[in-house]
Short mmCIF file of C-alpha atoms and ligand atoms in Angstrom, two decimals:
data_model
loop_
_atom_site.label_atom_id
_atom_site.label_comp_id
_atom_site.label_asym_id
_atom_site.label_seq_id
_atom_site.Cartn_x
_atom_site.Cartn_y
_atom_site.Cartn_z
CA UNK W 357 46.82 37.53 -50.87
CA UNK W 358 45.89 39.05 -54.23
CA UNK W 359 45.04 36.94 -57.11
CA UNK W 360 44.16 38.77 -60.75
CA UNK W 361 43.42 35.71 -63.27
CA UNK W 362 43.44 36.61 -66.83
CA UNK W 363 40.97 34.42 -68.27
CA UNK W 364 38.39 34.50 -71.36
CA UNK W 365 36.30 32.18 -68.59
CA UNK W 366 36.31 33.68 -65.54
CA UNK W 367 32.92 32.52 -64.37
CA UNK W 368 35.22 29.00 -64.60
CA UNK W 369 37.78 30.37 -62.75
CA UNK W 370 35.58 32.48 -60.22
CA UNK W 371 34.20 28.66 -59.21
CA UNK W 372 36.95 28.13 -56.91
CA UNK W 373 35.90 30.54 -54.64
CA UNK W 374 32.81 29.27 -54.33
CA UNK W 375 32.74 27.08 -51.46
CA UNK W 376 35.46 25.43 -49.06
CA UNK W 377 38.46 26.55 -47.70
CA UNK W 378 39.24 29.04 -50.41
CA UNK W 379 35.77 30.00 -50.53
CA UNK W 380 36.08 30.36 -46.62
CA UNK W 381 39.55 32.60 -47.01
CA UNK W 382 37.67 34.58 -49.58
CA UNK W 383 34.55 35.28 -47.07
CA UNK W 384 37.27 36.30 -44.35
CA UNK W 385 39.16 38.36 -47.42
CA UNK W 386 42.52 36.41 -46.43
CA UNK W 387 42.54 36.29 -50.35
CA UNK W 388 41.19 38.52 -53.10
CA UNK W 389 40.40 37.08 -56.63
CA UNK W 390 39.30 38.94 -59.48
CA UNK W 391 39.44 37.69 -62.67
CA UNK W 392 39.85 40.06 -65.82
CA UNK W 393 38.77 39.14 -69.27
CA UNK W 394 41.18 40.39 -72.47
CA UNK W 395 38.15 40.52 -74.31
CA UNK W 396 37.38 43.87 -72.43
CA UNK W 397 40.71 45.22 -73.72
CA UNK W 398 40.18 44.92 -77.49
CA UNK W 399 39.46 47.72 -79.90
CA UNK W 400 37.36 46.02 -82.52
CA UNK W 401 33.86 45.82 -83.32
CA UNK W 402 33.87 41.95 -82.84
CA UNK W 403 36.04 41.76 -79.37
CA UNK W 404 38.35 39.53 -81.22
CA UNK W 405 40.84 38.23 -78.84
CA UNK W 406 42.61 35.65 -81.61
CA UNK W 407 43.96 35.18 -84.81
CA UNK W 408 45.69 33.48 -87.48
CA UNK W 409 49.50 31.63 -87.24
CA UNK W 410 51.65 33.21 -88.99
CA UNK W 411 53.33 30.51 -91.28
CA UNK W 412 49.86 29.14 -91.52
CA UNK W 413 49.27 25.81 -89.40
CA UNK W 414 46.11 24.91 -87.63
CA UNK W 415 43.98 26.48 -84.68
CA UNK W 416 44.32 30.16 -83.36
CA UNK W 417 46.68 32.38 -81.31
CA UNK W 418 45.89 34.67 -78.76
CA UNK W 419 46.16 38.34 -79.48
CA UNK W 420 48.97 40.02 -78.04
CA UNK W 421 47.51 43.73 -77.69
CA UNK W 422 44.64 42.59 -75.63
CA UNK W 423 46.54 40.75 -73.24
CA UNK W 424 49.28 43.08 -72.40
CA UNK W 425 46.84 45.61 -71.59
CA UNK W 426 44.94 42.66 -68.96
CA UNK W 427 48.35 42.31 -67.30
CA UNK W 428 48.92 46.18 -66.89
CA UNK W 429 45.59 46.17 -66.09
CA UNK W 430 46.11 43.89 -62.90
CA UNK W 431 49.77 45.20 -62.11
CA UNK W 432 48.11 48.71 -61.65
CA UNK W 433 46.23 47.34 -58.75
CA UNK W 434 49.24 46.03 -57.54
CA UNK W 435 52.31 45.95 -58.64
CA UNK W 436 55.42 43.64 -57.32
CA UNK W 437 53.52 40.43 -58.07
CA UNK W 438 55.24 37.84 -60.12
CA UNK W 439 53.38 37.15 -63.81
CA UNK W 440 52.79 33.57 -64.41
CA UNK W 441 51.93 32.04 -68.12
CA UNK W 442 50.15 28.75 -67.47
CA UNK W 443 51.90 26.50 -70.26
CA UNK W 444 52.75 23.09 -70.90
CA UNK W 445 56.61 24.29 -71.75
CA UNK W 446 56.72 25.89 -68.15
CA UNK W 447 58.26 24.38 -64.63
CA UNK W 448 55.98 21.44 -63.52
CA UNK W 449 54.56 23.20 -60.15
CA UNK W 450 55.44 21.72 -56.85
CA UNK W 451 54.58 22.63 -52.99
CA UNK W 452 57.91 24.58 -52.84
CA UNK W 453 56.88 26.41 -55.45
CA UNK W 454 53.44 27.22 -54.08
CA UNK W 455 55.16 27.88 -50.27
CA UNK W 456 57.21 30.43 -52.15
CA UNK W 457 54.09 32.07 -53.68
CA UNK W 458 52.56 32.13 -50.47
CA UNK W 459 54.92 34.32 -48.95
CA UNK W 460 54.21 37.04 -51.78
CA UNK W 461 51.75 39.64 -51.83
CA UNK W 462 49.85 37.52 -54.49
CA UNK W 463 49.90 36.54 -58.48
CA UNK W 464 49.34 37.97 -62.12
CA UNK W 465 47.84 34.36 -63.56
CA UNK W 466 47.45 34.36 -67.39
CA UNK W 467 45.77 31.63 -69.10
CA UNK W 468 46.24 30.56 -72.82
CA UNK W 469 43.36 29.10 -74.88
CA UNK W 470 43.61 28.11 -78.18
CA UNK W 471 47.52 26.80 -79.56
CA UNK W 472 48.38 29.32 -77.01
CA UNK W 473 49.36 33.23 -76.47
CA UNK W 474 51.71 35.18 -79.32
CA UNK W 475 55.59 34.71 -77.99
CA UNK W 476 55.48 38.35 -77.02
CA UNK W 477 53.33 38.78 -74.33
CA UNK W 478 56.10 36.78 -72.85
CA UNK W 479 59.06 38.45 -73.55
CA UNK W 480 57.29 41.82 -72.64
CA UNK W 481 55.39 40.85 -69.37
CA UNK W 482 55.12 37.40 -67.99
CA UNK W 483 58.27 36.31 -65.46
CA UNK W 484 57.56 32.53 -65.12
CA UNK W 485 55.92 29.74 -66.84
CA UNK W 486 54.19 26.95 -64.83
CA UNK W 487 53.18 23.74 -65.37
CA UNK W 488 50.29 21.25 -64.33
CA UNK W 489 52.20 18.82 -65.68
CA UNK W 490 53.71 16.85 -68.97
CA UNK W 491 50.74 16.53 -70.86
CA UNK W 492 48.46 19.38 -72.81
CA UNK W 493 44.88 21.06 -71.48
CA UNK W 494 42.39 23.25 -73.48
CA UNK W 495 43.33 26.01 -71.12
CA UNK W 496 45.44 27.72 -68.16
CA UNK W 497 42.34 28.05 -66.00
CA UNK W 498 42.59 24.35 -64.25
CA UNK W 499 46.30 25.78 -63.55
CA UNK W 500 44.86 28.85 -62.23
CA UNK W 501 42.64 27.10 -59.94
CA UNK W 502 45.01 25.03 -58.78
CA UNK W 503 47.32 27.40 -57.97
CA UNK W 504 44.92 29.75 -56.15
CA UNK W 505 43.52 26.34 -53.93
CA UNK W 506 47.35 25.10 -52.72
CA UNK W 507 48.53 28.79 -51.91
CA UNK W 508 45.54 29.69 -49.92
CA UNK W 509 45.75 26.67 -47.89
CA UNK W 510 49.46 27.55 -47.04
CA UNK W 511 48.41 31.20 -45.19
CA UNK W 512 48.26 32.14 -42.13
CA UNK W 513 45.07 31.19 -40.01
CA UNK W 514 43.13 29.97 -43.32
CA UNK W 515 42.84 26.07 -42.10
CA UNK W 516 42.03 25.68 -38.42
CA UNK W 517 44.61 23.87 -36.28
CA UNK W 518 42.92 20.26 -36.80
CA UNK W 519 43.37 20.92 -40.69
CA UNK W 520 47.45 22.24 -40.29
CA UNK W 521 48.90 22.17 -43.46
CA UNK W 522 52.07 21.43 -41.98
CA UNK W 523 51.42 17.92 -41.82
CA UNK W 524 50.67 17.25 -45.49
CA UNK W 525 52.61 15.39 -47.71
CA UNK W 526 55.52 17.34 -49.47
CA UNK W 527 55.59 19.83 -46.28
CA UNK W 528 58.41 18.41 -44.90
CA UNK W 529 60.24 16.54 -48.08
CA UNK W 530 57.88 12.72 -47.15
CA UNK W 531 54.34 11.63 -47.71
CA UNK W 532 51.48 12.18 -45.01
CA UNK W 533 51.17 8.94 -42.53
CA UNK W 534 47.71 7.18 -42.66
CA UNK W 535 44.68 8.53 -41.53
CA UNK W 536 41.89 6.49 -40.07
CA UNK W 537 38.38 7.72 -38.00
CA UNK W 538 35.52 5.59 -36.97
CA UNK W 539 34.11 2.71 -36.74
CA UNK W 540 36.85 0.94 -35.26
CA UNK W 541 35.93 -1.90 -37.39
CA UNK W 542 35.12 -1.22 -41.09
CA UNK W 543 34.68 -4.60 -42.65
CA UNK W 544 36.64 -6.72 -41.26
CA UNK W 545 39.76 -4.08 -40.69
CA UNK W 546 41.02 -2.81 -37.36
CA UNK W 547 42.53 0.12 -37.31
CA UNK W 548 46.17 -0.15 -35.68
CA UNK W 549 46.35 -0.32 -32.04
CA UNK W 550 48.33 2.08 -31.38
CA UNK W 551 46.54 5.29 -32.49
CA UNK W 552 43.84 3.94 -29.37
CA UNK W 553 47.09 3.92 -26.78
CA UNK W 554 46.55 7.28 -25.47
CA UNK W 555 50.43 7.55 -25.66
CA UNK W 556 51.06 10.60 -27.88
CA UNK W 557 54.68 10.14 -28.21
CA UNK W 558 54.01 6.38 -29.23
CA UNK W 559 51.65 7.64 -31.96
CA UNK W 560 53.84 10.58 -33.46
CA UNK W 561 56.63 7.48 -33.66
CA UNK W 562 54.50 5.49 -35.57
CA UNK W 563 53.37 8.22 -37.97
CA UNK W 564 56.51 9.41 -38.27
CA UNK W 565 57.43 5.58 -39.17
CA UNK W 566 54.50 5.19 -41.86
CA UNK W 567 55.32 8.29 -43.35
CA UNK W 568 59.00 7.68 -43.93
CA UNK W 569 58.13 3.35 -45.15
CA UNK W 570 55.32 5.26 -47.37
CA UNK W 571 57.62 7.21 -48.96
CA UNK W 572 60.16 4.47 -49.55
CA UNK W 573 57.33 2.18 -51.01
CA UNK W 574 55.28 5.02 -53.30
CA UNK W 575 58.26 8.06 -53.93
CA UNK W 576 61.57 6.67 -53.18
CA UNK W 577 62.66 9.48 -55.23
CA UNK W 578 61.68 11.98 -52.54
CA UNK W 579 63.71 10.01 -50.02
CA UNK W 580 67.04 10.80 -52.33
CA UNK W 581 66.45 14.16 -51.85
CA UNK W 582 66.10 14.22 -47.73
CA UNK W 583 69.14 13.53 -45.43
CA UNK W 584 67.93 11.08 -42.73
CA UNK W 585 68.53 11.37 -39.33
CA UNK W 586 70.24 8.44 -37.73
CA UNK W 587 66.56 7.90 -35.82
CA UNK W 588 64.98 8.23 -39.43
CA UNK W 589 66.99 5.39 -40.73
CA UNK W 590 65.82 3.25 -37.83
CA UNK W 591 62.48 4.07 -38.08
CA UNK W 592 62.36 3.35 -41.80
CA UNK W 593 63.97 -0.53 -41.09
CA UNK W 594 61.74 -0.37 -38.57
CA UNK W 595 59.08 -0.39 -40.91
CA UNK W 596 60.57 -2.34 -43.66
CA UNK W 597 60.70 -5.46 -41.23
CA UNK W 598 57.59 -5.44 -40.37
CA UNK W 599 57.02 -5.97 -43.80
CA UNK W 600 58.60 -9.23 -44.26
C1 SAM S 736 45.90 23.80 -76.28
S1 SAM S 736 47.38 24.86 -75.10
C2 SAM S 736 48.38 24.88 -76.13
C3 SAM S 736 49.47 24.04 -76.23
C4 SAM S 736 50.65 24.23 -76.85
N1 SAM S 736 50.69 24.75 -78.22
C5 SAM S 736 51.66 23.76 -76.62
O1 SAM S 736 52.03 22.76 -77.19
O2 SAM S 736 52.92 23.90 -76.20
C6 SAM S 736 46.05 26.21 -74.73
C7 SAM S 736 46.60 26.53 -73.14
O3 SAM S 736 46.06 25.64 -72.37
C8 SAM S 736 46.92 26.26 -70.92
N2 SAM S 736 47.53 24.42 -70.50
C9 SAM S 736 47.95 23.61 -71.24
N3 SAM S 736 48.69 22.46 -71.07
C10 SAM S 736 49.06 22.94 -69.85
C11 SAM S 736 50.03 22.27 -68.52
N4 SAM S 736 50.26 21.27 -68.68
N5 SAM S 736 49.99 23.63 -67.55
C12 SAM S 736 49.31 24.97 -67.75
N6 SAM S 736 48.91 24.90 -68.70
C13 SAM S 736 48.35 24.47 -69.65
C14 SAM S 736 48.08 27.22 -71.33
O4 SAM S 736 47.80 28.16 -71.05
C15 SAM S 736 47.96 27.06 -72.91
O5 SAM S 736 48.03 28.03 -73.24
#
């Protein structure tokens, strides 16, 4: 999987492969992260990447010429990849977007700064706009790092068996179940007895019930999108009656 990130702050984005799951994936060449600085595609002596907005107003706008050249340079290294502009006006990022992207050859991620980028870049060379959420950041770099991390952990053989992404929140539409580790008693709190029972069927049943129950409690909107089986409904009822 190849990521080309177009950014004025390559050292910031590069940090995503400095350690952890993404770092290991890069070391094993399961992902390749390449940063492209639009400044390298400027032609004036000052290497100008921004200019005043037409029509006046505050802030600066990233110039189209160096951005388009940077995108095309990324495409020349590997075509058949979507160009994604990180933008608060884009589609809000979710797990299915990451899952879908994890099946592709990679992405070209375009990070804006200042007031944003010249609109014509979107018309010419951008396939989609993705947002981290309904708030405004100073640049797209954090978004690009989020995307690289979120996709990398979904790639085959990136996570070990014990870290499997299949059980994470959202992978089956539910939130993940609670987790516990040693010590068995901590500040007066014990772990649920079933987890020590050694009965794997019962443990699986408990985990599913907890996943259903906490999704109901924390994110009922997720349950609305699912068609629960009769067995799931029974488990959820059991969870809820346990709260009474
Ligand atoms: C200060 S913002 C520009 C915001 C723009 N004037 C607007 O209101 O739509 C600068 C850059 O940060 C990035 N950015 C800001 N908020 C973001 C968000 N919620 N998701 C993804 N990228 C974001 C974009 O790349 C954007 O071009």
